[in-house]
Coordinates of C-alpha atoms and ligand atoms in Angstrom, one line a residue:
M18 CA -96.1 -110.1 -130.8
L19 CA -97.2 -113.6 -129.7
N20 CA -100.2 -113.5 -132.0
S21 CA -99.8 -116.8 -133.8
F22 CA -99.3 -120.3 -132.9
A23 CA -96.0 -120.3 -134.8
S24 CA -94.8 -117.4 -132.7
V25 CA -95.8 -119.2 -129.5
Q26 CA -94.1 -122.3 -130.6
E27 CA -91.0 -120.4 -131.3
A28 CA -91.0 -119.0 -127.8
L29 CA -91.5 -122.5 -126.4
D30 CA -88.6 -123.9 -128.5
S31 CA -86.4 -121.1 -127.1
G32 CA -87.0 -122.3 -123.6
K33 CA -90.2 -120.4 -122.4
S34 CA -92.8 -122.4 -120.6
V35 CA -96.6 -122.4 -121.3
S36 CA -96.9 -120.6 -118.0
D37 CA -94.5 -117.9 -119.2
I38 CA -96.7 -117.5 -122.5
L39 CA -99.8 -117.2 -120.3
E40 CA -98.3 -114.6 -118.0
H41 CA -97.3 -112.6 -121.1
Y42 CA -101.0 -112.5 -122.2
L43 CA -102.2 -111.7 -118.7
L44 CA -100.0 -108.7 -118.6
E45 CA -101.0 -107.6 -122.0
I46 CA -104.7 -107.9 -121.0
E47 CA -104.0 -105.8 -117.9
K48 CA -102.3 -103.1 -120.0
N49 CA -105.1 -103.0 -122.5
K50 CA -108.0 -103.1 -119.9
H51 CA -109.4 -99.8 -121.4
L52 CA -110.3 -101.7 -124.5
N53 CA -113.0 -103.5 -122.4
A54 CA -112.5 -106.6 -124.6
F55 CA -112.6 -109.1 -121.7
L56 CA -115.6 -109.4 -119.4
E57 CA -113.7 -111.8 -117.2
V58 CA -110.1 -113.2 -117.1
F59 CA -110.0 -116.8 -115.8
E60 CA -106.7 -116.2 -114.1
E61 CA -106.9 -118.9 -111.7
S62 CA -108.1 -121.7 -113.9
A63 CA -105.8 -120.6 -116.8
R64 CA -102.7 -120.7 -114.5
A65 CA -103.7 -124.1 -113.2
S66 CA -104.1 -125.4 -116.7
A67 CA -100.8 -123.8 -117.9
K68 CA -98.9 -125.6 -115.1
E69 CA -100.5 -128.9 -116.1
V70 CA -99.6 -128.5 -119.8
D71 CA -96.1 -127.7 -118.8
E72 CA -96.0 -131.0 -116.8
K73 CA -97.4 -132.8 -119.9
R74 CA -94.8 -131.2 -122.0
A75 CA -92.0 -132.4 -119.8
A76 CA -93.5 -135.8 -119.8
G77 CA -93.6 -135.7 -123.6
N78 CA -97.4 -136.2 -123.9
A79 CA -98.8 -132.7 -124.5
G80 CA -101.6 -132.2 -127.0
K81 CA -101.6 -130.4 -130.4
L82 CA -102.4 -127.0 -129.1
A83 CA -100.0 -126.9 -126.1
G84 CA -99.1 -123.2 -125.6
M85 CA -102.1 -121.9 -127.5
V86 CA -104.0 -119.3 -125.3
I87 CA -107.6 -118.7 -126.4
G88 CA -110.2 -116.2 -125.4
I89 CA -113.8 -117.3 -125.9
K90 CA -116.9 -115.1 -126.8
D91 CA -119.2 -114.7 -123.8
N92 CA -121.9 -116.9 -125.4
M93 CA -120.0 -120.2 -125.0
A94 CA -120.3 -122.5 -122.0
Y95 CA -117.3 -123.3 -120.0
K96 CA -118.1 -125.5 -117.0
G97 CA -117.6 -123.6 -113.7
H98 CA -117.2 -120.3 -115.3
K99 CA -119.7 -117.5 -115.8
V100 CA -121.4 -116.9 -119.1
S101 CA -123.8 -113.9 -119.9
S102 CA -124.0 -113.5 -123.6
G103 CA -123.5 -109.9 -123.0
S104 CA -126.8 -109.6 -121.2
K105 CA -127.9 -108.6 -117.8
I106 CA -130.5 -111.3 -117.8
L107 CA -127.7 -113.9 -117.3
E108 CA -125.8 -111.9 -114.8
G109 CA -124.1 -114.2 -112.3
F110 CA -125.0 -117.4 -114.3
E111 CA -122.4 -120.1 -114.3
S112 CA -122.1 -122.8 -117.0
L113 CA -122.9 -126.3 -115.9
Y114 CA -121.1 -128.0 -118.9
T115 CA -118.6 -127.1 -121.5
A116 CA -119.4 -126.4 -125.1
T117 CA -118.2 -129.2 -127.3
A118 CA -116.0 -126.7 -129.4
V119 CA -114.3 -125.4 -126.3
Q120 CA -113.9 -128.9 -124.8
R121 CA -112.1 -130.1 -127.9
L122 CA -109.6 -127.4 -127.7
I123 CA -109.1 -128.0 -124.0
D124 CA -108.6 -131.7 -124.9
E125 CA -105.6 -130.7 -127.1
D126 CA -104.2 -128.7 -124.3
A127 CA -105.3 -125.1 -125.3
I128 CA -105.8 -122.8 -122.3
I129 CA -108.9 -120.8 -122.1
I130 CA -107.9 -117.3 -120.8
G131 CA -111.3 -115.7 -120.4
R132 CA -114.6 -114.6 -121.8
L133 CA -114.9 -111.8 -124.3
N134 CA -117.5 -109.0 -124.6
C135 CA -120.1 -109.2 -127.2
D136 CA -123.4 -107.7 -128.4
E137 CA -126.2 -108.9 -126.2
F138 CA -127.2 -112.4 -127.5
A139 CA -125.0 -111.8 -130.5
M140 CA -127.3 -109.3 -131.9
G141 CA -125.5 -106.2 -133.4
S142 CA -122.7 -105.0 -135.6
S143 CA -120.7 -102.8 -133.2
N144 CA -120.6 -104.3 -129.7
E145 CA -122.6 -101.2 -128.6
N146 CA -125.4 -103.5 -127.5
S147 CA -123.5 -105.1 -124.7
A148 CA -125.0 -104.7 -121.3
Y149 CA -121.3 -104.4 -120.2
G150 CA -120.0 -101.4 -122.2
K151 CA -118.5 -100.8 -125.4
V152 CA -115.3 -102.3 -126.8
L153 CA -112.7 -100.1 -128.4
N154 CA -111.1 -100.9 -131.7
P155 CA -107.3 -101.1 -131.1
N156 CA -106.7 -99.7 -134.6
N157 CA -108.5 -96.5 -133.7
E158 CA -110.0 -96.3 -130.3
K159 CA -112.7 -93.8 -131.6
T160 CA -114.2 -96.5 -133.7
V161 CA -116.1 -99.8 -133.0
P162 CA -114.4 -103.2 -133.3
G163 CA -117.5 -104.5 -135.2
G164 CA -120.0 -107.0 -133.7
S165 CA -121.3 -109.0 -132.4
S166 CA -118.0 -110.6 -131.6
G167 CA -116.4 -107.3 -130.8
G168 CA -114.4 -108.4 -127.8
S169 CA -113.1 -111.5 -129.8
S170 CA -111.8 -109.2 -132.7
A171 CA -110.4 -106.6 -130.4
A172 CA -108.5 -109.0 -128.2
M173 CA -107.0 -110.6 -131.4
A174 CA -106.1 -107.4 -132.9
A175 CA -104.4 -106.1 -129.7
G176 CA -102.5 -109.3 -129.2
L177 CA -104.1 -110.4 -126.0
C178 CA -104.5 -114.1 -127.0
T179 CA -103.1 -116.4 -129.6
A180 CA -106.6 -116.9 -131.1
T181 CA -110.1 -116.2 -130.1
L182 CA -113.6 -117.9 -130.7
G183 CA -116.6 -116.1 -132.0
S184 CA -120.0 -117.0 -133.4
D185 CA -121.4 -115.9 -136.7
T186 CA -125.2 -115.8 -137.4
G187 CA -125.2 -113.1 -140.1
G188 CA -121.5 -111.8 -140.1
S189 CA -120.6 -111.4 -136.4
I190 CA -117.1 -113.1 -137.0
R191 CA -116.3 -111.6 -140.5
Q192 CA -117.5 -108.0 -140.0
P193 CA -115.4 -107.5 -136.8
A194 CA -112.5 -109.3 -138.4
S195 CA -112.8 -106.8 -141.3
F196 CA -112.9 -103.8 -138.9
T197 CA -109.9 -104.9 -136.9
G198 CA -107.5 -106.5 -139.5
T199 CA -107.8 -110.0 -138.4
V200 CA -108.7 -113.3 -140.1
G201 CA -112.3 -114.2 -139.3
F202 CA -113.5 -117.6 -140.4
K203 CA -117.1 -118.9 -140.4
P204 CA -117.2 -122.6 -141.4
T205 CA -120.0 -124.3 -143.2
Y206 CA -123.2 -124.4 -141.1
G207 CA -123.1 -127.7 -139.3
R208 CA -119.3 -128.0 -139.4
I209 CA -118.8 -127.3 -135.6
S210 CA -121.1 -128.4 -132.9
R211 CA -123.5 -125.7 -131.5
F212 CA -123.8 -127.6 -128.2
G213 CA -123.0 -125.1 -125.5
L214 CA -123.3 -122.1 -127.7
L215 CA -126.0 -119.8 -126.3
A216 CA -128.5 -119.7 -129.2
Y217 CA -129.5 -116.6 -131.1
A218 CA -131.0 -118.1 -134.4
S219 CA -130.2 -121.9 -134.4
S220 CA -130.5 -122.4 -138.2
F221 CA -127.9 -119.7 -138.8
D222 CA -125.5 -119.9 -135.8
Q223 CA -122.0 -121.2 -136.3
I224 CA -118.9 -121.1 -134.1
G225 CA -115.7 -119.9 -135.8
T226 CA -112.3 -118.4 -135.2
F227 CA -110.4 -115.0 -135.1
T228 CA -106.6 -115.5 -135.9
S229 CA -103.8 -113.6 -137.4
N230 CA -103.3 -116.1 -140.2
V231 CA -105.1 -118.8 -142.0
E232 CA -102.9 -121.7 -140.7
D233 CA -104.2 -121.1 -137.1
A234 CA -107.8 -121.0 -138.3
T235 CA -107.3 -124.2 -140.1
L236 CA -105.8 -126.0 -137.2
L237 CA -108.4 -124.8 -134.8
T238 CA -111.2 -125.7 -137.1
S239 CA -109.9 -129.2 -137.8
I240 CA -109.9 -129.8 -134.0
M241 CA -113.3 -128.4 -133.2
A242 CA -115.2 -129.7 -136.2
G243 CA -116.9 -133.0 -136.6
M244 CA -119.6 -135.3 -135.3
D245 CA -121.1 -134.7 -131.8
E246 CA -124.2 -136.5 -130.6
Y247 CA -125.4 -133.3 -128.9
D248 CA -126.0 -131.4 -132.1
S249 CA -128.2 -133.1 -134.7
T250 CA -127.7 -130.5 -137.3
L251 CA -124.1 -131.3 -137.8
I252 CA -122.9 -132.5 -141.2
Q253 CA -123.0 -136.2 -141.1
E254 CA -120.3 -137.0 -143.6
P255 CA -116.7 -137.5 -142.5
Q256 CA -114.5 -134.5 -143.0
K257 CA -111.9 -134.2 -145.7
A258 CA -108.4 -133.6 -144.5
Y259 CA -107.7 -129.9 -143.9
S260 CA -105.0 -128.7 -146.2
I261 CA -103.7 -125.3 -146.7
E262 CA -102.0 -125.9 -149.9
A263 CA -102.0 -123.3 -152.5
P264 CA -104.4 -124.0 -155.3
K265 CA -102.6 -125.7 -158.3
E266 CA -105.0 -125.2 -161.0
K267 CA -106.6 -122.2 -162.6
L268 CA -109.5 -121.1 -160.4
K269 CA -112.9 -119.8 -161.4
I270 CA -113.8 -116.8 -159.2
A271 CA -117.1 -115.1 -159.2
Y272 CA -118.0 -111.7 -157.9
I273 CA -121.6 -110.5 -157.5
K274 CA -121.8 -107.4 -159.9
D275 CA -124.4 -105.6 -157.6
C276 CA -122.0 -105.8 -154.6
F277 CA -119.5 -103.6 -156.2
N278 CA -122.2 -101.2 -157.4
S279 CA -124.1 -101.1 -154.1
E280 CA -125.0 -97.8 -152.7
G281 CA -122.9 -96.7 -149.8
I282 CA -119.8 -98.6 -150.6
N283 CA -116.7 -96.7 -149.8
P284 CA -114.9 -95.9 -153.1
I285 CA -111.5 -97.1 -151.5
V286 CA -113.0 -100.4 -150.4
K287 CA -114.4 -100.8 -153.9
A288 CA -111.1 -99.9 -155.7
K289 CA -108.9 -102.0 -153.5
S290 CA -111.1 -105.1 -153.7
E291 CA -111.4 -104.7 -157.5
A292 CA -107.6 -104.5 -157.6
I293 CA -107.3 -107.9 -155.9
L294 CA -109.6 -109.3 -158.5
E295 CA -107.6 -107.8 -161.3
K296 CA -104.5 -109.3 -159.8
L297 CA -106.0 -112.8 -159.7
K298 CA -107.0 -112.4 -163.4
A299 CA -103.5 -111.4 -164.2
E300 CA -102.2 -114.6 -162.5
G301 CA -104.3 -116.7 -165.0
H302 CA -107.4 -117.3 -162.9
E303 CA -110.8 -116.8 -164.4
V304 CA -112.6 -113.9 -162.8
A305 CA -116.2 -113.0 -163.8
G306 CA -119.1 -110.9 -162.7
V307 CA -122.3 -112.8 -161.9
D308 CA -125.9 -111.7 -161.4
F309 CA -127.5 -112.3 -158.1
P310 CA -131.0 -110.8 -158.0
Y311 CA -131.6 -111.0 -154.3
L312 CA -128.9 -108.6 -152.9
D313 CA -131.5 -106.1 -151.7
I314 CA -133.8 -108.7 -150.0
M315 CA -131.1 -110.7 -148.2
V316 CA -131.0 -108.4 -145.1
P317 CA -134.8 -108.3 -144.7
T318 CA -135.0 -112.1 -145.2
Y319 CA -132.3 -112.5 -142.6
Y320 CA -134.0 -110.3 -140.1
V321 CA -137.4 -111.9 -140.5
L322 CA -136.0 -115.5 -139.9
T323 CA -133.4 -114.7 -137.2
T324 CA -135.9 -112.6 -135.1
A325 CA -138.5 -115.4 -135.4
E326 CA -135.9 -118.0 -134.2
A327 CA -134.6 -115.6 -131.6
S328 CA -138.1 -115.0 -130.1
S329 CA -138.4 -118.7 -129.5
N330 CA -134.8 -119.3 -128.3
L331 CA -134.9 -116.5 -125.8
S332 CA -138.3 -117.5 -124.3
R333 CA -136.3 -119.6 -121.8
Y334 CA -135.0 -116.5 -120.1
D335 CA -138.0 -115.9 -117.8
G336 CA -136.4 -114.8 -114.5
V337 CA -137.0 -118.3 -113.1
H338 CA -134.8 -120.8 -114.7
Y339 CA -131.6 -118.8 -115.2
G340 CA -129.7 -115.6 -114.0
Y341 CA -131.5 -112.3 -113.3
R342 CA -135.0 -112.2 -111.5
A343 CA -136.8 -109.0 -110.8
Q344 CA -137.0 -108.5 -107.1
D345 CA -140.4 -106.9 -106.4
A346 CA -142.8 -108.8 -108.7
E347 CA -145.6 -110.7 -107.2
G348 CA -146.8 -113.9 -108.8
V349 CA -145.4 -115.9 -111.8
E350 CA -146.7 -113.9 -114.7
P351 CA -145.5 -110.6 -113.2
T352 CA -142.1 -112.1 -112.4
Y353 CA -141.7 -113.3 -116.1
K354 CA -142.7 -109.9 -117.3
K355 CA -140.7 -107.7 -115.1
S356 CA -137.6 -109.9 -115.3
R357 CA -137.6 -109.9 -119.0
A358 CA -138.4 -106.1 -119.2
E359 CA -135.5 -105.3 -116.9
G360 CA -133.0 -108.0 -117.9
F361 CA -133.0 -107.6 -121.7
G362 CA -131.6 -104.6 -123.5
E363 CA -133.5 -102.6 -126.1
E364 CA -132.1 -104.3 -129.2
V365 CA -132.9 -107.8 -127.9
K366 CA -136.5 -106.6 -126.9
R367 CA -136.9 -105.1 -130.4
R368 CA -136.0 -108.4 -132.0
I369 CA -138.1 -110.6 -129.7
M370 CA -141.1 -108.4 -130.5
L371 CA -140.4 -108.5 -134.2
G372 CA -139.9 -112.2 -134.2
T373 CA -143.0 -112.8 -132.1
F374 CA -145.0 -110.6 -134.7
V375 CA -143.7 -112.4 -137.8
L376 CA -144.7 -115.7 -136.1
S377 CA -148.1 -114.5 -135.0
Q378 CA -151.2 -116.3 -136.5
G379 CA -152.3 -113.5 -138.7
Y380 CA -148.9 -112.7 -140.2
Y381 CA -147.1 -116.1 -140.2
D382 CA -147.6 -116.8 -144.0
A383 CA -147.1 -113.2 -145.0
Y384 CA -143.7 -112.9 -143.2
Y385 CA -142.2 -116.1 -141.9
T386 CA -143.3 -118.5 -144.6
K387 CA -142.4 -116.1 -147.3
A388 CA -138.9 -115.5 -145.9
Q389 CA -138.5 -119.2 -145.7
K390 CA -139.3 -119.4 -149.5
V391 CA -137.0 -116.6 -150.2
R392 CA -134.2 -118.3 -148.2
R393 CA -134.6 -121.3 -150.4
L394 CA -134.3 -119.1 -153.5
I395 CA -131.1 -117.6 -152.2
Q396 CA -129.7 -121.1 -151.4
D397 CA -130.6 -122.4 -154.9
K398 CA -129.1 -119.5 -156.6
T399 CA -125.9 -119.6 -154.5
K400 CA -125.6 -123.4 -155.3
E401 CA -126.1 -122.6 -158.9
I402 CA -123.2 -120.1 -159.0
F403 CA -121.0 -122.7 -157.2
K404 CA -121.7 -125.2 -160.0
D405 CA -119.7 -123.0 -162.3
Y406 CA -117.2 -121.2 -159.9
D407 CA -114.9 -122.2 -157.0
F408 CA -115.3 -119.0 -155.0
I409 CA -117.4 -115.8 -154.6
I410 CA -115.4 -112.7 -153.6
S411 CA -116.6 -109.3 -152.4
P412 CA -115.6 -106.8 -149.8
T413 CA -116.5 -108.0 -146.2
T414 CA -118.1 -104.7 -145.3
P415 CA -119.1 -101.6 -147.4
D416 CA -116.7 -99.4 -145.3
V417 CA -114.0 -99.4 -142.6
A418 CA -115.0 -99.3 -138.9
F419 CA -117.2 -96.4 -138.0
E420 CA -117.2 -94.2 -135.0
F421 CA -119.2 -95.0 -131.9
G422 CA -122.9 -93.7 -132.2
A423 CA -122.6 -93.2 -135.9
N424 CA -125.2 -96.0 -136.8
S425 CA -127.1 -96.2 -133.6
A426 CA -129.9 -93.9 -134.2
D427 CA -131.6 -96.0 -136.9
P428 CA -131.5 -99.8 -136.6
I429 CA -132.0 -100.2 -140.3
T430 CA -128.6 -98.5 -141.1
M431 CA -127.0 -100.8 -138.7
Y432 CA -128.7 -103.8 -140.1
L433 CA -127.2 -102.9 -143.7
Q434 CA -123.8 -103.5 -142.2
D435 CA -124.6 -107.2 -143.0
I436 CA -125.2 -106.8 -146.6
F437 CA -122.2 -108.8 -147.9
T438 CA -122.1 -111.3 -145.0
V439 CA -125.5 -112.7 -144.6
Q440 CA -125.7 -114.8 -147.8
A441 CA -123.1 -117.2 -146.4
N442 CA -125.5 -117.6 -143.4
L443 CA -128.7 -117.9 -145.3
A444 CA -127.2 -120.4 -147.6
G445 CA -125.0 -122.1 -145.0
N446 CA -121.8 -121.8 -147.0
P447 CA -118.3 -121.3 -145.5
A448 CA -116.8 -117.7 -145.7
I449 CA -113.8 -115.9 -144.4
S450 CA -112.6 -112.3 -144.1
L451 CA -109.0 -111.7 -144.9
P452 CA -107.2 -108.5 -143.9
L453 CA -105.7 -107.6 -147.2
S454 CA -106.3 -103.9 -147.5
E455 CA -106.3 -100.6 -145.7
D456 CA -107.9 -97.2 -146.3
E457 CA -105.9 -93.9 -146.6
N458 CA -105.8 -93.6 -142.8
G459 CA -104.4 -97.1 -142.3
M460 CA -107.7 -98.5 -141.2
P461 CA -108.1 -102.1 -142.2
F462 CA -110.8 -103.7 -144.2
G463 CA -111.4 -107.3 -145.2
L464 CA -111.8 -109.3 -148.5
H465 CA -114.7 -111.7 -148.2
V466 CA -114.2 -115.0 -149.8
M467 CA -117.1 -117.5 -149.8
G468 CA -116.6 -121.2 -150.7
A469 CA -119.0 -124.0 -151.8
S470 CA -120.9 -125.7 -149.1
K471 CA -118.9 -128.1 -147.1
D472 CA -115.8 -127.2 -149.0
D473 CA -114.1 -125.4 -146.1
E474 CA -110.8 -127.1 -147.0
N475 CA -110.4 -125.5 -150.3
L476 CA -111.6 -122.2 -149.0
L477 CA -108.9 -122.2 -146.5
G478 CA -106.3 -123.3 -149.1
F479 CA -107.2 -120.5 -151.3
S480 CA -107.2 -117.9 -148.4
A481 CA -103.7 -119.0 -147.3
Y482 CA -102.7 -118.5 -150.9
L483 CA -104.2 -114.9 -150.9
M484 CA -102.6 -114.0 -147.6
N485 CA -99.2 -115.4 -148.3
K486 CA -98.5 -114.1 -151.7
Ligands
LIG636 N1 -125.0 -108.0 -137.2 C1 -125.8 -109.1 -137.4 C2 -127.0 -108.9 -136.4 O1 -127.1 -108.0 -135.8 C3 -125.1 -110.4 -137.2 C4 -125.1 -110.9 -135.9 C5 -124.4 -112.2 -135.8 O2 -123.8 -112.7 -136.8 N2 -124.5 -112.8 -134.6 O3 -127.8 -109.9 -136.3

């Protein structure tokens, strides 16, 4: 399977062209159409780019990613191509510019093969909220591929690209990576420019990667990361070099005691994650349980703050500026109302209303201000743990992938999917899901490793160590 850059480079070394590699993926996509991972395949532009990269290779001046074929989540702008964020409200809308992250990959000769299905505006944990249908998990087609980057995880797991991009606001890269057996990396908030990423909750959103190995995640991140004048929230310090060296010293690893004792955790997920901790201990690393008193309030805090930000970010979709417009509305206000009522799906409307409510005059302090304060407490406590420890380990998800419909009836049960992943977004830390375990039916689940803020490099180094041993 051509599911790593190393395997692509091997094929190139054996005489295959970049166009051959692309055709291989186009065929695989066609064969796996029923997964519904791709919303659109950019056949024409991808073929033209592959030809150009082949010419550059012949001339000896191809970029670092020549041969890499990448699918992007349908919430990233790519000039001249459609983007909809999985929503009907953006049906037919075409990007006017290219997201910085995507452009940097193109500048190194990566080929963008298409846009991948996702939950509408990245809101969800199962991809069941997409206006364009569900995505099947290639490991078991009765189950969800996770969300919101479900198309990205499924395409990677099925070998339809060399790597895919996703976005992670509360777990949308790491949870689907866990469900599909892929490596899902969310860098530190502010590591990769959000310019051209369709916003959900701007103080949480971060672009990241789905790959089959840590080396590819490291390479792609090092290329996408760094200063960009279009995103003022980017980390202003120069990056350290990205290394994927195995850690040389004894590491100090923390696990949050309550995570492993939390209700609803699958006993196999608990046992196998604990076994990894035991192994690390046996190898001479220090492994210790720590208290973190905010586990139960992290998900509520996340949902107050992200819905507030979403209600503001999504106000731009009014039926006038972009995409879908209701046909039979008369006057400006009815056009706004009808276009939004018809264009947004149920979950997005629920969150816009919730966000508008928590920001409303009478409730602002009780909900929004309070949640901001709790976010600060979570950030402080997380920082405190990282004063004493190098990494925090937990399972990525309490369970393996669930069946379609299993969590749809009650939004709260769906929201609890995010219990282990939201801390990294609330605090801004880098975190990764590594496919290190399976349940008794062979369904994968991830180990979640969080690193200290801005210490993406060591997190990746340790991850490579965990994957390769
Ligand atoms: N599942 C979470 C939510 O529904 C996370 C989404 C995300 O990270 N974009 O909000």
